[in-house]
Amino acid sequence: ITNAIRASDEIVSIQTAMKKHREHSSVQEAACLALRNFCTISESPNDRIVAELFDIVNDVKQASMIHCQSAGVQENVCGAFWAMSAISDTMAVSITSSGGTSCIIEAMATFPTSMALQYDACTALLNLILQKENLVTIGSKHGINTIINCLCQFSTNVHIGEKVCIIVAAISSALPQALFVLSNHAIVNHLVDCMYQFPQSGTIQIACSEVLLNLSVNNFFGFENIDLGRKGIDRLCTAMTQHPDNSMVLEKASLVIGK
């Protein structure tokens, strides 16, 4: 009980500092980092701690909005949202309703070369994509282009590649209007290139095949100069050869090729 009270008091102290010094970027940066670290080491936080965390979500959002040009603040905001969203679905809903998802997308767009920020942002979006309310924000043209740009910036980072591809696959399956954006020839090529870059990753092969399947089922290939091409077909065939025991890869790749 004593440890729980102390933990709750720590959150209150962090929030007090954030409220009192909203204009001080160094305070906001340190506070968001403290929140991130607190949430990552907290195992099954009790109701009191969760209540305090709910209350501080808006303060994290305010830090993001006020210090939108501070790379340090934005990185730790994304980290805080990631760690907080992993606690529970209800916490993810709270972040969603506060507008935290838009803050994450804007941070990614503003600091596209910060690998730490992009990694934490993608991890947060993986948790938040499960909330239907976030689909429109993440699956907007701005959201998709920002996420795909992350894939391009860190094309040799398999961890970022896997997260981005899972996010894009989720969008393509749950948000039909997003297929118009995803059908862009350059985006299709980036996904196929990612499959080539990481042939050993079953996660990437499955996710990208799912996006291509959703595009093909909805008849986007063959229209407006969108064509999967020989390169894409070859990659799908190779994926099936390299992952003979992965039924998901075999199923999705076969369906795309069959279309």
mmCIF file of C-alpha atoms in Angstrom:
data_model
loop_
_atom_site.group_PDB
_atom_site.id
_atom_site.type_symbol
_atom_site.label_atom_id
_atom_site.label_comp_id
_atom_site.label_asym_id
_atom_site.label_seq_id
_atom_site.Cartn_x
_atom_site.Cartn_y
_atom_site.Cartn_z
ATOM 1 C CA ILE A 1 0.000 0.000 0.000
ATOM 2 C CA THR A 2 2.821 2.378 0.880
ATOM 3 C CA ASN A 3 4.486 1.808 -2.484
ATOM 4 C CA ALA A 4 1.196 2.433 -4.286
ATOM 5 C CA ILE A 5 0.680 5.717 -2.428
ATOM 6 C CA ARG A 6 4.222 6.788 -3.176
ATOM 7 C CA ALA A 7 3.753 5.966 -6.858
ATOM 8 C CA SER A 8 0.512 7.946 -6.945
ATOM 9 C CA ASP A 9 2.204 10.873 -5.242
ATOM 10 C CA GLU A 10 4.969 10.774 -7.854
ATOM 11 C CA ILE A 11 2.417 11.165 -10.643
ATOM 12 C CA VAL A 12 0.743 14.056 -8.816
ATOM 13 C CA SER A 13 4.130 15.748 -8.403
ATOM 14 C CA ILE A 14 4.883 15.345 -12.102
ATOM 15 C CA GLN A 15 1.502 16.777 -13.037
ATOM 16 C CA THR A 16 1.938 19.716 -10.661
ATOM 17 C CA ALA A 17 5.275 20.558 -12.283
ATOM 18 C CA MET A 18 3.752 20.323 -15.766
ATOM 19 C CA LYS A 19 0.856 22.622 -14.859
ATOM 20 C CA LYS A 20 3.025 25.158 -13.053
ATOM 21 C CA HIS A 21 5.688 25.399 -15.746
ATOM 22 C CA ARG A 22 3.817 24.846 -19.014
ATOM 23 C CA GLU A 23 6.050 27.286 -20.913
ATOM 24 C CA HIS A 24 9.297 25.642 -19.805
ATOM 25 C CA SER A 25 10.225 23.068 -22.408
ATOM 26 C CA SER A 26 12.890 21.470 -20.203
ATOM 27 C CA VAL A 27 10.334 20.788 -17.462
ATOM 28 C CA GLN A 28 7.821 19.336 -19.924
ATOM 29 C CA GLU A 29 10.485 17.197 -21.587
ATOM 30 C CA ALA A 30 11.670 15.767 -18.262
ATOM 31 C CA ALA A 31 8.112 15.246 -16.983
ATOM 32 C CA CYS A 32 7.027 13.323 -20.090
ATOM 33 C CA LEU A 33 10.145 11.164 -19.865
ATOM 34 C CA ALA A 34 9.393 10.463 -16.201
ATOM 35 C CA LEU A 35 5.856 9.410 -17.145
ATOM 36 C CA ARG A 36 7.146 7.157 -19.904
ATOM 37 C CA ASN A 37 9.589 5.449 -17.566
ATOM 38 C CA PHE A 38 7.036 5.182 -14.771
ATOM 39 C CA CYS A 39 4.498 3.452 -17.007
ATOM 40 C CA THR A 40 6.999 1.042 -18.527
ATOM 41 C CA ILE A 41 8.108 -0.272 -15.133
ATOM 42 C CA SER A 42 4.682 -0.289 -13.469
ATOM 43 C CA GLU A 43 3.166 -3.759 -13.341
ATOM 44 C CA SER A 44 -0.625 -3.865 -13.032
ATOM 45 C CA PRO A 45 -1.073 -0.366 -11.555
ATOM 46 C CA ASN A 46 -3.931 -0.091 -9.072
ATOM 47 C CA ASP A 47 -7.054 2.021 -9.544
ATOM 48 C CA ARG A 48 -5.606 5.019 -7.753
ATOM 49 C CA ILE A 49 -2.548 5.166 -10.001
ATOM 50 C CA VAL A 50 -4.646 4.630 -13.141
ATOM 51 C CA ALA A 51 -6.946 7.483 -12.095
ATOM 52 C CA GLU A 52 -3.956 9.802 -11.707
ATOM 53 C CA LEU A 53 -2.662 8.765 -15.128
ATOM 54 C CA PHE A 54 -6.053 9.479 -16.709
ATOM 55 C CA ASP A 55 -5.898 12.948 -15.219
ATOM 56 C CA ILE A 56 -2.473 13.707 -16.664
ATOM 57 C CA VAL A 57 -3.224 12.727 -20.281
ATOM 58 C CA ASN A 58 -4.383 16.236 -21.146
ATOM 59 C CA ASP A 59 -1.220 17.737 -19.648
ATOM 60 C CA VAL A 60 0.872 15.607 -21.997
ATOM 61 C CA LYS A 61 -1.224 16.835 -24.894
ATOM 62 C CA GLN A 62 -0.754 20.444 -23.774
ATOM 63 C CA ALA A 63 3.012 19.919 -23.662
ATOM 64 C CA SER A 64 2.902 18.640 -27.225
ATOM 65 C CA MET A 65 0.872 21.594 -28.481
ATOM 66 C CA ILE A 66 2.788 24.331 -26.650
ATOM 67 C CA HIS A 67 6.234 22.950 -27.486
ATOM 68 C CA CYS A 68 5.514 21.691 -30.990
ATOM 69 C CA GLN A 69 8.973 22.746 -32.224
ATOM 70 C CA SER A 70 10.932 21.051 -29.438
ATOM 71 C CA ALA A 71 12.314 17.718 -30.585
ATOM 72 C CA GLY A 72 13.006 16.646 -27.014
ATOM 73 C CA VAL A 73 9.489 17.372 -25.807
ATOM 74 C CA GLN A 74 7.888 15.734 -28.834
ATOM 75 C CA GLU A 75 9.995 12.584 -28.504
ATOM 76 C CA ASN A 76 9.041 12.167 -24.856
ATOM 77 C CA VAL A 77 5.394 13.008 -25.533
ATOM 78 C CA CYS A 78 5.295 10.132 -28.031
ATOM 79 C CA GLY A 79 7.066 7.919 -25.504
ATOM 80 C CA ALA A 80 4.610 8.869 -22.762
ATOM 81 C CA PHE A 81 1.591 8.214 -24.987
ATOM 82 C CA TRP A 82 3.065 4.880 -26.029
ATOM 83 C CA ALA A 83 3.686 3.728 -22.450
ATOM 84 C CA MET A 84 0.337 5.030 -21.184
ATOM 85 C CA SER A 85 -1.654 3.492 -24.047
ATOM 86 C CA ALA A 86 -0.123 0.102 -23.270
ATOM 87 C CA ILE A 87 -1.591 0.084 -19.751
ATOM 88 C CA SER A 88 -5.171 -0.593 -20.815
ATOM 89 C CA ASP A 89 -7.728 -0.102 -23.570
ATOM 90 C CA THR A 90 -9.479 2.541 -21.482
ATOM 91 C CA MET A 91 -6.246 4.506 -21.201
ATOM 92 C CA ALA A 92 -5.899 4.329 -24.981
ATOM 93 C CA VAL A 93 -9.448 5.647 -25.290
ATOM 94 C CA SER A 94 -8.559 8.545 -22.999
ATOM 95 C CA ILE A 95 -5.561 9.431 -25.168
ATOM 96 C CA THR A 96 -7.787 9.230 -28.227
ATOM 97 C CA SER A 97 -10.486 11.490 -26.817
ATOM 98 C CA SER A 98 -7.911 14.062 -25.712
ATOM 99 C CA GLY A 99 -6.574 14.409 -29.274
ATOM 100 C CA GLY A 100 -3.329 12.634 -28.472
ATOM 101 C CA THR A 101 -3.335 10.676 -31.735
ATOM 102 C CA SER A 102 -3.184 13.873 -33.791
ATOM 103 C CA CYS A 103 -0.307 15.088 -31.613
ATOM 104 C CA ILE A 104 1.642 11.917 -32.396
ATOM 105 C CA ILE A 105 1.092 12.275 -36.150
ATOM 106 C CA GLU A 106 2.171 15.932 -36.054
ATOM 107 C CA ALA A 107 5.308 15.068 -34.067
ATOM 108 C CA MET A 108 6.234 12.471 -36.697
ATOM 109 C CA ALA A 109 5.663 14.988 -39.490
ATOM 110 C CA THR A 110 7.673 17.736 -37.765
ATOM 111 C CA PHE A 111 10.684 15.581 -36.842
ATOM 112 C CA PRO A 112 10.881 12.911 -39.559
ATOM 113 C CA THR A 113 14.586 12.135 -38.997
ATOM 114 C CA SER A 114 14.395 11.401 -35.270
ATOM 115 C CA MET A 115 14.551 7.629 -35.049
ATOM 116 C CA ALA A 116 13.704 7.499 -31.330
ATOM 117 C CA LEU A 117 10.645 9.702 -31.841
ATOM 118 C CA GLN A 118 9.445 7.746 -34.881
ATOM 119 C CA TYR A 119 9.899 4.427 -33.074
ATOM 120 C CA ASP A 120 7.944 5.514 -29.995
ATOM 121 C CA ALA A 121 5.288 7.169 -32.167
ATOM 122 C CA CYS A 122 4.762 4.021 -34.243
ATOM 123 C CA THR A 123 4.598 1.908 -31.080
ATOM 124 C CA ALA A 124 1.941 4.242 -29.671
ATOM 125 C CA LEU A 125 -0.044 4.144 -32.925
ATOM 126 C CA LEU A 126 0.008 0.338 -32.819
ATOM 127 C CA ASN A 127 -1.857 0.513 -29.513
ATOM 128 C CA LEU A 128 -4.152 3.323 -30.595
ATOM 129 C CA ILE A 129 -5.114 1.852 -33.982
ATOM 130 C CA LEU A 130 -7.302 -0.602 -32.066
ATOM 131 C CA GLN A 131 -9.640 2.308 -31.260
ATOM 132 C CA LYS A 132 -12.074 2.947 -34.114
ATOM 133 C CA GLU A 133 -12.005 6.669 -33.380
ATOM 134 C CA ASN A 134 -8.350 6.768 -34.402
ATOM 135 C CA LEU A 135 -8.803 5.188 -37.814
ATOM 136 C CA VAL A 136 -9.878 8.427 -39.480
ATOM 137 C CA THR A 137 -6.940 10.362 -38.015
ATOM 138 C CA ILE A 138 -4.273 7.747 -38.712
ATOM 139 C CA GLY A 139 -5.853 6.748 -42.019
ATOM 140 C CA SER A 140 -6.153 10.289 -43.387
ATOM 141 C CA LYS A 141 -3.975 11.307 -46.321
ATOM 142 C CA HIS A 142 -1.725 13.274 -43.950
ATOM 143 C CA GLY A 143 -1.533 10.391 -41.497
ATOM 144 C CA ILE A 144 -0.736 7.756 -44.110
ATOM 145 C CA ASN A 145 1.852 9.912 -45.886
ATOM 146 C CA THR A 146 3.520 10.672 -42.549
ATOM 147 C CA ILE A 147 3.698 7.006 -41.612
ATOM 148 C CA ILE A 148 4.949 5.952 -45.051
ATOM 149 C CA ASN A 149 7.596 8.690 -44.875
ATOM 150 C CA CYS A 150 8.779 7.117 -41.637
ATOM 151 C CA LEU A 151 9.111 3.800 -43.475
ATOM 152 C CA CYS A 152 11.224 5.507 -46.147
ATOM 153 C CA GLN A 153 13.410 7.439 -43.698
ATOM 154 C CA PHE A 154 14.290 4.283 -41.761
ATOM 155 C CA SER A 155 14.133 1.742 -44.557
ATOM 156 C CA THR A 156 16.878 -0.387 -42.980
ATOM 157 C CA ASN A 157 15.255 -0.593 -39.527
ATOM 158 C CA VAL A 158 13.242 -3.797 -39.341
ATOM 159 C CA HIS A 159 11.547 -2.847 -36.069
ATOM 160 C CA ILE A 160 10.132 0.372 -37.497
ATOM 161 C CA GLY A 161 9.323 -1.425 -40.742
ATOM 162 C CA GLU A 162 7.247 -4.044 -38.938
ATOM 163 C CA LYS A 163 5.321 -1.461 -36.931
ATOM 164 C CA VAL A 164 4.559 0.722 -39.952
ATOM 165 C CA CYS A 165 3.425 -2.233 -42.068
ATOM 166 C CA ILE A 166 1.104 -3.524 -39.337
ATOM 167 C CA ILE A 167 -0.433 -0.050 -38.951
ATOM 168 C CA VAL A 168 -0.934 0.330 -42.703
ATOM 169 C CA ALA A 169 -2.424 -3.163 -42.954
ATOM 170 C CA ALA A 170 -4.904 -2.355 -40.179
ATOM 171 C CA ILE A 171 -5.914 0.857 -41.930
ATOM 172 C CA SER A 172 -6.370 -0.891 -45.278
ATOM 173 C CA SER A 173 -8.640 -3.504 -43.704
ATOM 174 C CA ALA A 174 -10.777 -1.250 -41.513
ATOM 175 C CA LEU A 175 -11.015 2.021 -43.444
ATOM 176 C CA PRO A 176 -12.151 1.578 -47.069
ATOM 177 C CA GLN A 177 -11.669 5.252 -47.956
ATOM 178 C CA ALA A 178 -7.988 4.976 -47.020
ATOM 179 C CA LEU A 179 -7.461 2.640 -49.985
ATOM 180 C CA PHE A 180 -7.629 5.650 -52.314
ATOM 181 C CA VAL A 181 -4.542 7.059 -50.581
ATOM 182 C CA LEU A 182 -2.779 3.696 -50.302
ATOM 183 C CA SER A 183 -3.302 3.002 -54.009
ATOM 184 C CA ASN A 184 -0.716 5.665 -54.833
ATOM 185 C CA HIS A 185 1.919 4.012 -57.011
ATOM 186 C CA ALA A 186 4.786 5.320 -54.858
ATOM 187 C CA ILE A 187 3.231 3.927 -51.665
ATOM 188 C CA VAL A 188 2.704 0.505 -53.259
ATOM 189 C CA ASN A 189 6.349 0.516 -54.354
ATOM 190 C CA HIS A 190 7.533 1.446 -50.852
ATOM 191 C CA LEU A 191 5.642 -1.502 -49.395
ATOM 192 C CA VAL A 192 7.042 -3.906 -51.988
ATOM 193 C CA ASP A 193 10.540 -2.513 -51.357
ATOM 194 C CA CYS A 194 10.066 -3.150 -47.650
ATOM 195 C CA MET A 195 9.185 -6.757 -48.437
ATOM 196 C CA TYR A 196 12.413 -7.029 -50.414
ATOM 197 C CA GLN A 197 14.443 -5.336 -47.668
ATOM 198 C CA PHE A 198 13.269 -7.735 -44.957
ATOM 199 C CA PRO A 199 12.452 -11.077 -46.598
ATOM 200 C CA GLN A 200 13.042 -12.863 -43.281
ATOM 201 C CA SER A 201 10.299 -10.943 -41.488
ATOM 202 C CA GLY A 202 7.065 -12.879 -41.638
ATOM 203 C CA THR A 203 5.349 -9.907 -39.990
ATOM 204 C CA ILE A 204 6.244 -7.600 -42.880
ATOM 205 C CA GLN A 205 5.405 -10.185 -45.539
ATOM 206 C CA ILE A 206 1.958 -10.787 -44.001
ATOM 207 C CA ALA A 207 1.151 -7.110 -43.415
ATOM 208 C CA CYS A 208 2.222 -5.917 -46.860
ATOM 209 C CA SER A 209 0.444 -8.825 -48.534
ATOM 210 C CA GLU A 210 -2.710 -7.849 -46.651
ATOM 211 C CA VAL A 211 -2.489 -4.269 -47.951
ATOM 212 C CA LEU A 212 -1.938 -5.483 -51.520
ATOM 213 C CA LEU A 213 -4.801 -7.929 -51.138
ATOM 214 C CA ASN A 214 -7.168 -5.217 -49.938
ATOM 215 C CA LEU A 215 -6.174 -3.051 -52.885
ATOM 216 C CA SER A 216 -6.649 -5.879 -55.379
ATOM 217 C CA VAL A 217 -9.993 -7.020 -53.950
ATOM 218 C CA ASN A 218 -11.279 -3.476 -54.287
ATOM 219 C CA ASN A 219 -10.065 -3.300 -57.900
ATOM 220 C CA PHE A 220 -7.460 -0.587 -57.435
ATOM 221 C CA PHE A 221 -4.843 -2.396 -59.498
ATOM 222 C CA GLY A 222 -5.166 -1.735 -63.200
ATOM 223 C CA PHE A 223 -6.801 1.664 -62.730
ATOM 224 C CA GLU A 224 -5.223 5.149 -62.649
ATOM 225 C CA ASN A 225 -1.861 3.651 -63.647
ATOM 226 C CA ILE A 226 -1.690 1.596 -60.449
ATOM 227 C CA ASP A 227 -0.038 -1.705 -61.229
ATOM 228 C CA LEU A 228 1.523 -4.205 -58.847
ATOM 229 C CA GLY A 229 4.036 -5.065 -61.568
ATOM 230 C CA ARG A 230 6.436 -7.919 -62.098
ATOM 231 C CA LYS A 231 8.542 -6.853 -59.123
ATOM 232 C CA GLY A 232 5.590 -7.141 -56.773
ATOM 233 C CA ILE A 233 4.512 -10.512 -58.121
ATOM 234 C CA ASP A 234 8.077 -11.825 -57.830
ATOM 235 C CA ARG A 235 8.267 -10.627 -54.222
ATOM 236 C CA LEU A 236 5.023 -12.367 -53.312
ATOM 237 C CA CYS A 237 6.172 -15.607 -54.912
ATOM 238 C CA THR A 238 9.501 -15.384 -53.100
ATOM 239 C CA ALA A 239 7.727 -14.696 -49.792
ATOM 240 C CA MET A 240 5.763 -17.924 -50.246
ATOM 241 C CA THR A 241 8.984 -19.840 -50.915
ATOM 242 C CA GLN A 242 10.795 -18.321 -47.931
ATOM 243 C CA HIS A 243 7.915 -18.812 -45.485
ATOM 244 C CA PRO A 244 6.536 -22.265 -46.400
ATOM 245 C CA ASP A 245 5.334 -22.920 -42.849
ATOM 246 C CA ASN A 246 3.590 -19.577 -42.376
ATOM 247 C CA SER A 247 -0.019 -20.128 -43.413
ATOM 248 C CA MET A 248 -0.852 -16.414 -43.235
ATOM 249 C CA VAL A 249 1.895 -15.497 -45.715
ATOM 250 C CA LEU A 250 0.851 -18.307 -48.044
ATOM 251 C CA GLU A 251 -2.828 -17.394 -47.884
ATOM 252 C CA LYS A 252 -2.520 -13.649 -48.429
ATOM 253 C CA ALA A 253 0.201 -13.837 -51.079
ATOM 254 C CA SER A 254 -1.754 -16.508 -52.995
ATOM 255 C CA LEU A 255 -4.905 -14.397 -52.957
ATOM 256 C CA VAL A 256 -3.081 -11.330 -54.312
ATOM 257 C CA ILE A 257 -1.391 -13.317 -57.066
ATOM 258 C CA GLY A 258 -4.707 -14.970 -57.906
ATOM 259 C CA LYS A 259 -6.351 -11.600 -58.445
#
